[in-house]
mmCIF file of C-alpha atoms in Angstrom:
data_model
loop_
_atom_site.group_PDB
_atom_site.id
_atom_site.type_symbol
_atom_site.label_atom_id
_atom_site.label_comp_id
_atom_site.label_asym_id
_atom_site.label_seq_id
_atom_site.Cartn_x
_atom_site.Cartn_y
_atom_site.Cartn_z
ATOM 1 C CA UNK A 134 -78.045 -8.977 -29.933
ATOM 2 C CA UNK A 135 -81.281 -8.058 -30.433
ATOM 3 C CA UNK A 136 -83.190 -7.189 -27.647
ATOM 4 C CA UNK A 137 -85.843 -8.913 -25.502
ATOM 5 C CA UNK A 138 -89.154 -8.071 -25.609
ATOM 6 C CA UNK A 139 -90.735 -6.613 -22.632
ATOM 7 C CA UNK A 140 -94.098 -5.776 -21.965
ATOM 8 C CA UNK A 141 -95.688 -3.350 -19.675
ATOM 9 C CA UNK A 142 -99.113 -2.195 -18.299
ATOM 10 C CA UNK A 143 -99.570 -0.080 -15.290
ATOM 11 C CA UNK A 144 -102.548 -1.005 -13.389
ATOM 12 C CA UNK A 145 -105.327 2.252 -14.480
ATOM 13 C CA UNK A 146 -108.570 0.234 -15.123
ATOM 14 C CA UNK A 147 -112.250 1.421 -16.769
ATOM 15 C CA UNK A 148 -115.440 0.898 -16.649
ATOM 16 C CA UNK A 149 -114.692 -1.236 -20.049
ATOM 17 C CA UNK A 150 -111.713 -3.093 -18.271
ATOM 18 C CA UNK A 151 -110.996 -4.379 -15.049
ATOM 19 C CA UNK A 152 -107.666 -5.489 -14.152
ATOM 20 C CA UNK A 153 -108.366 -9.403 -14.670
ATOM 21 C CA UNK A 154 -109.174 -8.777 -18.674
ATOM 22 C CA UNK A 155 -105.861 -6.113 -18.708
ATOM 23 C CA UNK A 156 -103.854 -9.206 -17.763
ATOM 24 C CA UNK A 157 -105.668 -11.170 -19.974
ATOM 25 C CA UNK A 158 -104.530 -8.012 -23.314
ATOM 26 C CA UNK A 159 -101.013 -7.662 -21.419
ATOM 27 C CA UNK A 160 -100.383 -11.976 -22.239
ATOM 28 C CA UNK A 161 -102.539 -12.284 -24.873
ATOM 29 C CA UNK A 162 -100.186 -9.059 -26.925
ATOM 30 C CA UNK A 163 -96.912 -10.762 -25.629
ATOM 31 C CA UNK A 164 -97.149 -13.366 -26.944
ATOM 32 C CA UNK A 165 -97.966 -16.234 -24.713
ATOM 33 C CA UNK A 166 -100.634 -17.989 -26.787
ATOM 34 C CA UNK A 167 -98.082 -18.585 -29.234
ATOM 35 C CA UNK A 168 -96.870 -21.725 -27.327
ATOM 36 C CA UNK A 169 -98.707 -24.651 -28.595
ATOM 37 C CA UNK A 170 -100.615 -25.530 -25.257
ATOM 38 C CA UNK A 171 -103.610 -28.172 -27.116
ATOM 39 C CA UNK A 172 -103.137 -31.294 -24.513
ATOM 40 C CA UNK A 173 -100.205 -30.110 -22.875
ATOM 41 C CA UNK A 174 -99.605 -30.377 -19.298
ATOM 42 C CA UNK A 175 -98.956 -26.718 -18.138
ATOM 43 C CA UNK A 176 -97.514 -26.297 -14.860
ATOM 44 C CA UNK A 177 -98.056 -22.514 -13.867
ATOM 45 C CA UNK A 178 -95.560 -21.748 -11.438
ATOM 46 C CA UNK A 179 -96.854 -20.021 -8.189
ATOM 47 C CA UNK A 180 -96.075 -18.605 -4.401
ATOM 48 C CA UNK A 181 -99.404 -19.655 -2.374
ATOM 49 C CA UNK A 182 -98.133 -17.334 0.475
ATOM 50 C CA UNK A 183 -97.478 -18.496 4.309
ATOM 51 C CA UNK A 184 -100.153 -17.818 6.188
ATOM 52 C CA UNK A 185 -99.870 -14.729 7.971
ATOM 53 C CA UNK A 186 -98.681 -13.562 4.801
ATOM 54 C CA UNK A 187 -101.267 -10.627 2.890
ATOM 55 C CA UNK A 188 -98.510 -9.641 0.218
ATOM 56 C CA UNK A 189 -99.072 -12.843 -2.262
ATOM 57 C CA UNK A 190 -100.990 -12.446 -5.410
ATOM 58 C CA UNK A 191 -104.504 -12.951 -5.170
ATOM 59 C CA UNK A 192 -105.866 -16.352 -7.133
ATOM 60 C CA UNK A 193 -107.761 -13.638 -9.696
ATOM 61 C CA UNK A 194 -104.519 -13.334 -11.831
ATOM 62 C CA UNK A 195 -104.313 -16.869 -11.434
ATOM 63 C CA UNK A 196 -108.137 -18.040 -12.968
ATOM 64 C CA UNK A 197 -106.434 -15.293 -15.686
ATOM 65 C CA UNK A 198 -103.911 -16.947 -17.204
ATOM 66 C CA UNK A 199 -105.608 -20.733 -16.609
ATOM 67 C CA UNK A 200 -108.782 -19.380 -18.015
ATOM 68 C CA UNK A 201 -106.439 -18.963 -21.327
ATOM 69 C CA UNK A 202 -104.497 -21.670 -21.470
ATOM 70 C CA UNK A 203 -108.285 -23.734 -21.121
ATOM 71 C CA UNK A 204 -109.268 -22.053 -23.555
ATOM 72 C CA UNK A 205 -106.026 -22.915 -25.767
ATOM 73 C CA UNK A 206 -105.973 -26.330 -25.000
ATOM 74 C CA UNK A 207 -104.136 -26.736 -22.196
ATOM 75 C CA UNK A 208 -104.208 -28.894 -19.224
ATOM 76 C CA UNK A 209 -102.557 -26.528 -16.518
ATOM 77 C CA UNK A 210 -102.374 -26.668 -12.811
ATOM 78 C CA UNK A 211 -100.707 -24.259 -10.492
ATOM 79 C CA UNK A 212 -97.791 -25.534 -8.655
ATOM 80 C CA UNK A 213 -95.263 -24.929 -5.773
ATOM 81 C CA UNK A 214 -92.863 -27.185 -4.273
ATOM 82 C CA UNK A 215 -92.075 -27.832 -0.372
ATOM 83 C CA UNK A 216 -90.679 -25.130 1.922
ATOM 84 C CA UNK A 217 -87.059 -26.472 3.285
ATOM 85 C CA UNK A 218 -87.770 -24.325 6.831
ATOM 86 C CA UNK A 219 -90.051 -25.148 9.158
ATOM 87 C CA UNK A 220 -93.633 -23.576 8.617
ATOM 88 C CA UNK A 221 -97.195 -24.112 6.423
ATOM 89 C CA UNK A 222 -95.600 -25.152 3.312
ATOM 90 C CA UNK A 223 -92.976 -27.790 4.795
ATOM 91 C CA UNK A 224 -95.666 -31.068 3.188
ATOM 92 C CA UNK A 225 -98.032 -31.256 0.676
ATOM 93 C CA UNK A 226 -101.109 -31.646 3.043
ATOM 94 C CA UNK A 227 -99.754 -28.308 4.954
ATOM 95 C CA UNK A 228 -99.171 -26.736 1.699
ATOM 96 C CA UNK A 229 -102.136 -27.295 0.212
ATOM 97 C CA UNK A 230 -104.490 -26.250 3.531
ATOM 98 C CA UNK A 231 -102.144 -23.281 3.697
ATOM 99 C CA UNK A 232 -102.961 -22.274 0.168
ATOM 100 C CA UNK A 233 -106.647 -22.972 0.658
ATOM 101 C CA UNK A 234 -106.768 -20.593 3.032
ATOM 102 C CA UNK A 235 -105.818 -18.106 1.351
ATOM 103 C CA UNK A 236 -107.938 -18.023 -1.381
ATOM 104 C CA UNK A 237 -106.840 -20.769 -3.859
ATOM 105 C CA UNK A 238 -108.284 -23.887 -4.826
ATOM 106 C CA UNK A 239 -109.819 -25.907 -7.907
ATOM 107 C CA UNK A 240 -113.237 -22.984 -7.742
ATOM 108 C CA UNK A 241 -111.206 -19.665 -7.300
ATOM 109 C CA UNK A 242 -108.721 -20.892 -10.150
ATOM 110 C CA UNK A 243 -110.446 -22.570 -12.369
ATOM 111 C CA UNK A 244 -107.985 -25.907 -11.954
ATOM 112 C CA UNK A 245 -106.015 -28.084 -9.996
ATOM 113 C CA UNK A 246 -103.440 -27.634 -7.405
ATOM 114 C CA UNK A 247 -100.374 -29.687 -7.398
ATOM 115 C CA UNK A 248 -96.998 -30.041 -4.977
ATOM 116 C CA UNK A 249 -94.366 -30.375 -6.968
ATOM 117 C CA UNK A 250 -92.753 -32.726 -4.620
ATOM 118 C CA UNK A 251 -95.538 -34.769 -3.515
ATOM 119 C CA UNK A 252 -96.002 -35.601 0.568
ATOM 120 C CA UNK A 253 -92.182 -35.042 2.072
ATOM 121 C CA UNK A 254 -90.725 -33.327 -0.153
ATOM 122 C CA UNK A 255 -88.286 -35.683 -1.392
ATOM 123 C CA UNK A 256 -90.480 -36.607 -4.838
ATOM 124 C CA UNK A 257 -87.799 -34.868 -7.374
ATOM 125 C CA UNK A 258 -86.076 -35.535 -10.707
ATOM 126 C CA UNK A 259 -82.387 -35.260 -11.188
ATOM 127 C CA UNK A 260 -81.616 -32.504 -13.737
ATOM 128 C CA UNK A 261 -78.257 -32.288 -14.844
ATOM 129 C CA UNK A 262 -76.906 -28.878 -15.837
ATOM 130 C CA UNK A 263 -75.130 -28.872 -18.617
ATOM 131 C CA UNK A 264 -72.234 -25.487 -17.383
ATOM 132 C CA UNK A 265 -73.258 -25.583 -13.887
ATOM 133 C CA UNK A 266 -70.630 -23.541 -11.801
ATOM 134 C CA UNK A 267 -71.713 -25.461 -8.664
ATOM 135 C CA UNK A 268 -74.746 -27.424 -9.511
ATOM 136 C CA UNK A 269 -74.231 -30.961 -11.676
ATOM 137 C CA UNK A 270 -77.136 -32.439 -11.144
ATOM 138 C CA UNK A 271 -79.897 -29.793 -9.928
ATOM 139 C CA UNK A 272 -82.646 -31.811 -7.242
ATOM 140 C CA UNK A 273 -86.339 -30.645 -9.559
ATOM 141 C CA UNK A 274 -90.185 -31.432 -7.762
ATOM 142 C CA UNK A 275 -91.467 -34.252 -9.465
ATOM 143 C CA UNK A 276 -94.675 -33.015 -11.376
ATOM 144 C CA UNK A 277 -92.803 -30.071 -12.141
ATOM 145 C CA UNK A 278 -90.619 -31.901 -14.890
ATOM 146 C CA UNK A 279 -93.776 -34.008 -15.698
ATOM 147 C CA UNK A 280 -95.483 -30.843 -17.350
ATOM 148 C CA UNK A 281 -94.688 -30.042 -21.018
ATOM 149 C CA UNK A 282 -94.885 -26.020 -20.250
ATOM 150 C CA UNK A 283 -94.070 -23.799 -17.884
ATOM 151 C CA UNK A 284 -95.657 -20.534 -17.238
ATOM 152 C CA UNK A 285 -94.752 -18.142 -13.871
ATOM 153 C CA UNK A 286 -96.534 -16.335 -12.552
ATOM 154 C CA UNK A 287 -94.831 -14.749 -9.833
ATOM 155 C CA UNK A 288 -94.897 -11.962 -7.334
ATOM 156 C CA UNK A 289 -92.355 -8.898 -7.549
ATOM 157 C CA UNK A 290 -90.608 -8.057 -4.139
ATOM 158 C CA UNK A 291 -87.626 -7.683 -1.913
ATOM 159 C CA UNK A 292 -85.717 -10.108 -0.882
ATOM 160 C CA UNK A 293 -83.473 -10.796 2.564
ATOM 161 C CA UNK A 294 -80.993 -12.916 0.861
ATOM 162 C CA UNK A 295 -81.235 -12.699 -3.510
ATOM 163 C CA UNK A 296 -82.386 -8.831 -3.472
ATOM 164 C CA UNK A 297 -85.064 -9.314 -4.872
ATOM 165 C CA UNK A 298 -88.503 -12.211 -5.988
ATOM 166 C CA UNK A 299 -89.385 -12.642 -9.233
ATOM 167 C CA UNK A 300 -89.050 -15.130 -12.685
ATOM 168 C CA UNK A 301 -85.908 -16.928 -11.211
ATOM 169 C CA UNK A 302 -86.422 -16.825 -7.857
ATOM 170 C CA UNK A 303 -89.708 -18.489 -8.611
ATOM 171 C CA UNK A 304 -88.707 -20.690 -10.749
ATOM 172 C CA UNK A 305 -85.312 -22.247 -9.355
ATOM 173 C CA UNK A 306 -85.877 -21.780 -5.626
ATOM 174 C CA UNK A 307 -89.441 -22.228 -6.165
ATOM 175 C CA UNK A 308 -88.618 -24.978 -8.348
ATOM 176 C CA UNK A 309 -86.406 -27.153 -5.832
ATOM 177 C CA UNK A 310 -87.403 -29.923 -3.518
ATOM 178 C CA UNK A 311 -86.593 -29.793 -0.203
ATOM 179 C CA UNK A 312 -82.962 -30.985 -1.227
ATOM 180 C CA UNK A 313 -82.882 -28.983 -3.733
ATOM 181 C CA UNK A 314 -83.219 -26.120 -1.643
ATOM 182 C CA UNK A 315 -81.086 -27.108 0.950
ATOM 183 C CA UNK A 316 -78.623 -27.322 -1.673
ATOM 184 C CA UNK A 317 -78.922 -24.116 -2.643
ATOM 185 C CA UNK A 318 -78.655 -22.071 1.099
ATOM 186 C CA UNK A 319 -76.284 -24.416 2.171
ATOM 187 C CA UNK A 320 -72.706 -25.314 1.432
ATOM 188 C CA UNK A 321 -72.649 -27.477 4.995
ATOM 189 C CA UNK A 322 -74.494 -30.761 5.530
ATOM 190 C CA UNK A 323 -77.916 -30.776 7.786
ATOM 191 C CA UNK A 324 -77.504 -31.248 11.377
ATOM 192 C CA UNK A 325 -79.538 -32.307 14.029
ATOM 193 C CA UNK A 326 -81.282 -30.094 17.107
ATOM 194 C CA UNK A 327 -81.026 -32.943 20.248
ATOM 195 C CA UNK A 328 -83.862 -30.768 21.407
ATOM 196 C CA UNK A 329 -86.463 -31.910 19.069
ATOM 197 C CA UNK A 330 -85.325 -34.986 18.186
ATOM 198 C CA UNK A 331 -87.479 -38.149 19.347
ATOM 199 C CA UNK A 332 -85.479 -40.502 18.363
ATOM 200 C CA UNK A 333 -87.613 -41.986 15.336
ATOM 201 C CA UNK A 334 -85.649 -43.688 13.690
ATOM 202 C CA UNK A 335 -87.406 -42.415 9.978
ATOM 203 C CA UNK A 336 -84.087 -40.679 8.990
ATOM 204 C CA UNK A 337 -82.067 -43.909 9.542
ATOM 205 C CA UNK A 338 -84.427 -45.156 7.018
ATOM 206 C CA UNK A 339 -84.148 -43.077 3.940
ATOM 207 C CA UNK A 340 -80.915 -41.984 4.229
ATOM 208 C CA UNK A 341 -79.033 -44.746 1.519
ATOM 209 C CA UNK A 342 -76.151 -43.827 2.891
ATOM 210 C CA UNK A 343 -76.281 -45.063 6.258
ATOM 211 C CA UNK A 344 -75.021 -41.637 7.790
ATOM 212 C CA UNK A 345 -77.733 -41.519 9.713
ATOM 213 C CA UNK A 346 -78.058 -43.691 13.754
ATOM 214 C CA UNK A 347 -80.364 -43.001 16.773
ATOM 215 C CA UNK A 348 -78.932 -43.705 20.367
ATOM 216 C CA UNK A 349 -80.116 -43.137 23.491
ATOM 217 C CA UNK A 350 -83.377 -42.153 21.286
ATOM 218 C CA UNK A 351 -81.777 -39.531 19.607
ATOM 219 C CA UNK A 352 -80.595 -39.396 15.885
ATOM 220 C CA UNK A 353 -77.404 -38.227 14.729
ATOM 221 C CA UNK A 354 -75.493 -37.580 11.408
ATOM 222 C CA UNK A 355 -72.251 -39.185 10.641
ATOM 223 C CA UNK A 356 -71.160 -35.893 8.226
ATOM 224 C CA UNK A 357 -67.954 -38.372 6.420
ATOM 225 C CA UNK A 358 -71.163 -40.972 5.504
ATOM 226 C CA UNK A 359 -73.585 -38.059 5.064
ATOM 227 C CA UNK A 360 -73.653 -36.604 0.932
ATOM 228 C CA UNK A 361 -75.626 -33.645 1.714
ATOM 229 C CA UNK A 362 -79.127 -34.953 -0.228
ATOM 230 C CA UNK A 363 -81.302 -33.530 2.443
ATOM 231 C CA UNK A 364 -84.171 -36.121 2.627
ATOM 232 C CA UNK A 365 -83.730 -37.001 5.878
ATOM 233 C CA UNK A 366 -85.046 -33.473 6.491
ATOM 234 C CA UNK A 367 -87.807 -34.024 4.612
ATOM 235 C CA UNK A 368 -88.868 -37.959 7.189
ATOM 236 C CA UNK A 369 -88.912 -36.041 10.032
ATOM 237 C CA UNK A 370 -91.986 -35.434 11.914
ATOM 238 C CA UNK A 371 -90.855 -32.765 14.602
ATOM 239 C CA UNK A 372 -88.669 -30.683 11.993
ATOM 240 C CA UNK A 373 -85.225 -31.750 14.235
ATOM 241 C CA UNK A 374 -83.232 -31.932 11.286
ATOM 242 C CA UNK A 375 -81.577 -28.617 9.814
ATOM 243 C CA UNK A 376 -79.650 -27.331 7.119
ATOM 244 C CA UNK A 377 -76.637 -25.516 7.782
ATOM 245 C CA UNK A 378 -77.827 -22.260 5.950
ATOM 246 C CA UNK A 379 -74.494 -21.162 5.343
ATOM 247 C CA UNK A 380 -74.232 -20.508 2.109
ATOM 248 C CA UNK A 381 -72.826 -16.751 0.643
ATOM 249 C CA UNK A 382 -75.788 -14.554 -1.109
ATOM 250 C CA UNK A 383 -73.372 -14.603 -4.048
ATOM 251 C CA UNK A 384 -73.472 -18.050 -4.325
ATOM 252 C CA UNK A 385 -77.406 -18.535 -3.302
ATOM 253 C CA UNK A 386 -77.665 -16.764 -7.022
ATOM 254 C CA UNK A 387 -75.773 -18.475 -9.017
ATOM 255 C CA UNK A 388 -76.871 -21.424 -7.598
ATOM 256 C CA UNK A 389 -80.615 -20.068 -7.902
ATOM 257 C CA UNK A 390 -79.731 -19.719 -11.616
ATOM 258 C CA UNK A 391 -78.525 -23.217 -12.578
ATOM 259 C CA UNK A 392 -81.671 -24.267 -10.978
ATOM 260 C CA UNK A 393 -83.741 -21.917 -13.184
ATOM 261 C CA UNK A 394 -81.578 -24.050 -16.292
ATOM 262 C CA UNK A 395 -83.502 -27.020 -15.272
ATOM 263 C CA UNK A 396 -86.708 -26.521 -15.409
ATOM 264 C CA UNK A 397 -86.932 -24.163 -18.518
ATOM 265 C CA UNK A 398 -84.041 -25.694 -20.941
ATOM 266 C CA UNK A 399 -85.583 -27.725 -23.396
ATOM 267 C CA UNK A 400 -89.693 -26.945 -22.705
ATOM 268 C CA UNK A 401 -91.485 -23.819 -24.176
ATOM 269 C CA UNK A 402 -91.847 -21.086 -21.182
ATOM 270 C CA UNK A 403 -93.089 -17.913 -20.079
ATOM 271 C CA UNK A 404 -93.655 -15.236 -17.202
ATOM 272 C CA UNK A 405 -95.239 -13.074 -16.006
ATOM 273 C CA UNK A 406 -94.832 -10.745 -12.924
ATOM 274 C CA UNK A 407 -97.032 -8.344 -10.862
ATOM 275 C CA UNK A 408 -94.613 -5.588 -10.010
ATOM 276 C CA UNK A 409 -97.492 -4.968 -6.806
ATOM 277 C CA UNK A 410 -97.105 -4.662 -2.898
ATOM 278 C CA UNK A 411 -93.168 -4.492 -2.919
ATOM 279 C CA UNK A 412 -92.946 -5.636 -0.354
ATOM 280 C CA UNK A 413 -89.201 -5.760 1.928
ATOM 281 C CA UNK A 414 -88.726 -9.706 1.709
ATOM 282 C CA UNK A 415 -90.263 -12.951 0.621
ATOM 283 C CA UNK A 416 -93.872 -13.870 1.297
ATOM 284 C CA UNK A 417 -92.095 -17.275 2.601
ATOM 285 C CA UNK A 418 -92.853 -14.722 5.966
ATOM 286 C CA UNK A 419 -95.639 -14.972 8.082
ATOM 287 C CA UNK A 420 -96.310 -11.312 8.060
ATOM 288 C CA UNK A 421 -95.707 -8.507 5.426
ATOM 289 C CA UNK A 422 -94.727 -5.165 6.278
ATOM 290 C CA UNK A 423 -95.704 -2.094 4.038
ATOM 291 C CA UNK A 424 -94.429 -1.879 0.587
ATOM 292 C CA UNK A 425 -91.308 0.129 0.234
ATOM 293 C CA UNK A 426 -92.787 1.954 -2.998
ATOM 294 C CA UNK A 427 -96.188 2.609 -5.268
ATOM 295 C CA UNK A 428 -97.293 -0.547 -7.136
ATOM 296 C CA UNK A 429 -96.568 -0.376 -10.652
ATOM 297 C CA UNK A 430 -97.786 -2.470 -12.490
ATOM 298 C CA UNK A 431 -97.712 -5.806 -14.698
ATOM 299 C CA UNK A 432 -95.050 -7.279 -16.868
ATOM 300 C CA UNK A 433 -94.862 -10.461 -19.040
ATOM 301 C CA UNK A 434 -91.765 -11.681 -21.536
ATOM 302 C CA UNK A 435 -90.724 -15.127 -22.749
ATOM 303 C CA UNK A 436 -87.019 -13.895 -21.393
ATOM 304 C CA UNK A 437 -87.008 -14.430 -17.351
ATOM 305 C CA UNK A 438 -83.984 -12.075 -16.890
ATOM 306 C CA UNK A 439 -84.834 -8.790 -19.778
ATOM 307 C CA UNK A 440 -88.678 -9.594 -17.328
ATOM 308 C CA UNK A 441 -86.101 -9.619 -14.195
ATOM 309 C CA UNK A 442 -84.534 -6.231 -15.089
ATOM 310 C CA UNK A 443 -87.278 -4.441 -16.168
ATOM 311 C CA UNK A 444 -89.463 -4.681 -12.909
ATOM 312 C CA UNK A 445 -86.171 -4.408 -11.365
ATOM 313 C CA UNK A 446 -85.456 -0.953 -13.078
ATOM 314 C CA UNK A 447 -89.287 0.114 -12.821
ATOM 315 C CA UNK A 448 -88.882 -0.367 -8.917
ATOM 316 C CA UNK A 449 -85.827 1.690 -8.643
ATOM 317 C CA UNK A 450 -87.302 4.456 -10.386
ATOM 318 C CA UNK A 451 -90.081 4.346 -7.791
ATOM 319 C CA UNK A 452 -89.948 7.035 -5.360
ATOM 320 C CA UNK A 453 -89.864 5.455 -2.083
ATOM 321 C CA UNK A 454 -92.633 4.618 0.632
ATOM 322 C CA UNK A 455 -92.806 7.456 3.665
ATOM 323 C CA UNK A 456 -92.805 5.536 7.188
ATOM 324 C CA UNK A 457 -91.472 2.312 4.100
ATOM 325 C CA UNK A 458 -87.976 0.121 5.749
ATOM 326 C CA UNK A 459 -86.432 2.042 2.405
ATOM 327 C CA UNK A 460 -87.296 5.419 3.847
ATOM 328 C CA UNK A 461 -86.029 3.954 7.293
ATOM 329 C CA UNK A 462 -82.741 2.237 5.320
ATOM 330 C CA UNK A 463 -80.641 5.699 5.808
ATOM 331 C CA UNK A 464 -79.326 4.510 2.563
ATOM 332 C CA UNK A 465 -79.250 7.034 -1.037
ATOM 333 C CA UNK A 466 -82.009 4.392 -2.321
ATOM 334 C CA UNK A 467 -79.415 4.263 -5.876
ATOM 335 C CA UNK A 468 -80.503 0.485 -5.451
ATOM 336 C CA UNK A 469 -83.847 -0.383 -3.847
ATOM 337 C CA UNK A 470 -83.196 -3.154 -3.004
ATOM 338 C CA UNK A 471 -79.761 -3.718 -1.991
ATOM 339 C CA UNK A 472 -80.656 0.062 0.118
ATOM 340 C CA UNK A 473 -83.291 -2.760 2.167
ATOM 341 C CA UNK A 474 -80.622 -5.738 2.329
ATOM 342 C CA UNK A 475 -77.490 -4.235 1.928
ATOM 343 C CA UNK A 476 -75.863 -7.462 1.935
ATOM 344 C CA UNK A 477 -77.679 -8.690 -1.488
ATOM 345 C CA UNK A 478 -76.090 -8.154 -5.005
ATOM 346 C CA UNK A 479 -79.537 -9.549 -7.028
ATOM 347 C CA UNK A 480 -77.184 -8.520 -10.092
ATOM 348 C CA UNK A 481 -75.011 -11.657 -9.792
ATOM 349 C CA UNK A 482 -77.613 -13.518 -10.481
ATOM 350 C CA UNK A 483 -78.210 -11.933 -12.998
ATOM 351 C CA UNK A 484 -75.504 -11.877 -14.687
ATOM 352 C CA UNK A 485 -74.526 -15.692 -14.168
ATOM 353 C CA UNK A 486 -77.849 -16.532 -16.215
ATOM 354 C CA UNK A 487 -76.810 -14.678 -18.908
ATOM 355 C CA UNK A 488 -74.331 -16.982 -19.037
ATOM 356 C CA UNK A 489 -75.952 -20.089 -18.724
ATOM 357 C CA UNK A 490 -77.773 -18.795 -21.854
ATOM 358 C CA UNK A 491 -80.791 -18.197 -20.053
ATOM 359 C CA UNK A 492 -81.886 -15.125 -21.740
ATOM 360 C CA UNK A 493 -80.734 -11.202 -22.057
ATOM 361 C CA UNK A 494 -79.835 -8.123 -19.735
ATOM 362 C CA UNK A 495 -81.416 -5.861 -22.737
ATOM 363 C CA UNK A 496 -85.120 -5.713 -23.117
ATOM 364 C CA UNK A 497 -87.316 -3.162 -24.850
ATOM 365 C CA UNK A 498 -89.885 -2.084 -23.151
ATOM 366 C CA UNK A 499 -93.599 -2.052 -24.842
ATOM 367 C CA UNK A 500 -95.944 -0.632 -23.223
ATOM 368 C CA UNK A 501 -99.726 -1.291 -23.587
#
């Protein structure tokens, strides 16, 4: 099998070329302009960063990608879907406000921001997953499925459940609606926190299976009737309805790969990863620890699997950052990600994505 091409450039600059110009040269050399962008809607999937976290990608990098797409005649928008947990990005209004606070706006990025699964995280499309072992119909944000082209702009970092977050996680987990995220994270069905419930009845109105009911001003869920769609989580105004959070990390990785297939299948796509500020945990945290390794550089590829593997290999070749959680882990540092988060095995998701036909683990690294 022919190796997938992954393009790389380091972070050194000159008086004639800054980092944004270097990113532009990287994605041009990698061939992104081969995609027909003319008059096409282009979803640029990015993580806007949970308020309080400072490791997310700067909006300047997004603008570089946006400008190139507009030059090629495309109609780009930045997008992400709402979070399953209750934080600063659980609905579209708070999500957009968080993005603005973190510097993402039409003025700083050159394009509009759309929250992929709508106001309450319930605007989704059911996408059949051919060959899915765990997911038969992925629940993907409607705006993302409406797009003609998918570009992922990824901050490559560690993750407490999947080992690392790269292209597959940005696409698979990030494009899932709130119900989709629940499907990936949970094997069970949601339950109601009685302390937080105000008995408003919103969950009973949204449930198509009459599983939710309210008695004595408190809601409850009949798990015999509940199908686990998670729509009640999206409409609860107090965050009282909670997912089970009980899926194993290995199956979570596999489900995430199947969601990635649902998003990318039969559409042009291209992927960019910046291996900078490699924090030990996800950008969904409202804080970030010091990086586990020094900054590495920028990578790009048409193959999301090859890109993730190339970035993981590059991180594992780096020295351990003094004082980081990686140094404090006490492991032998043969794999930086599992050393920081020992219950994870990122290779499981990669292998499952290969099985689904999303790409190849074999890559040729081309340095520019």
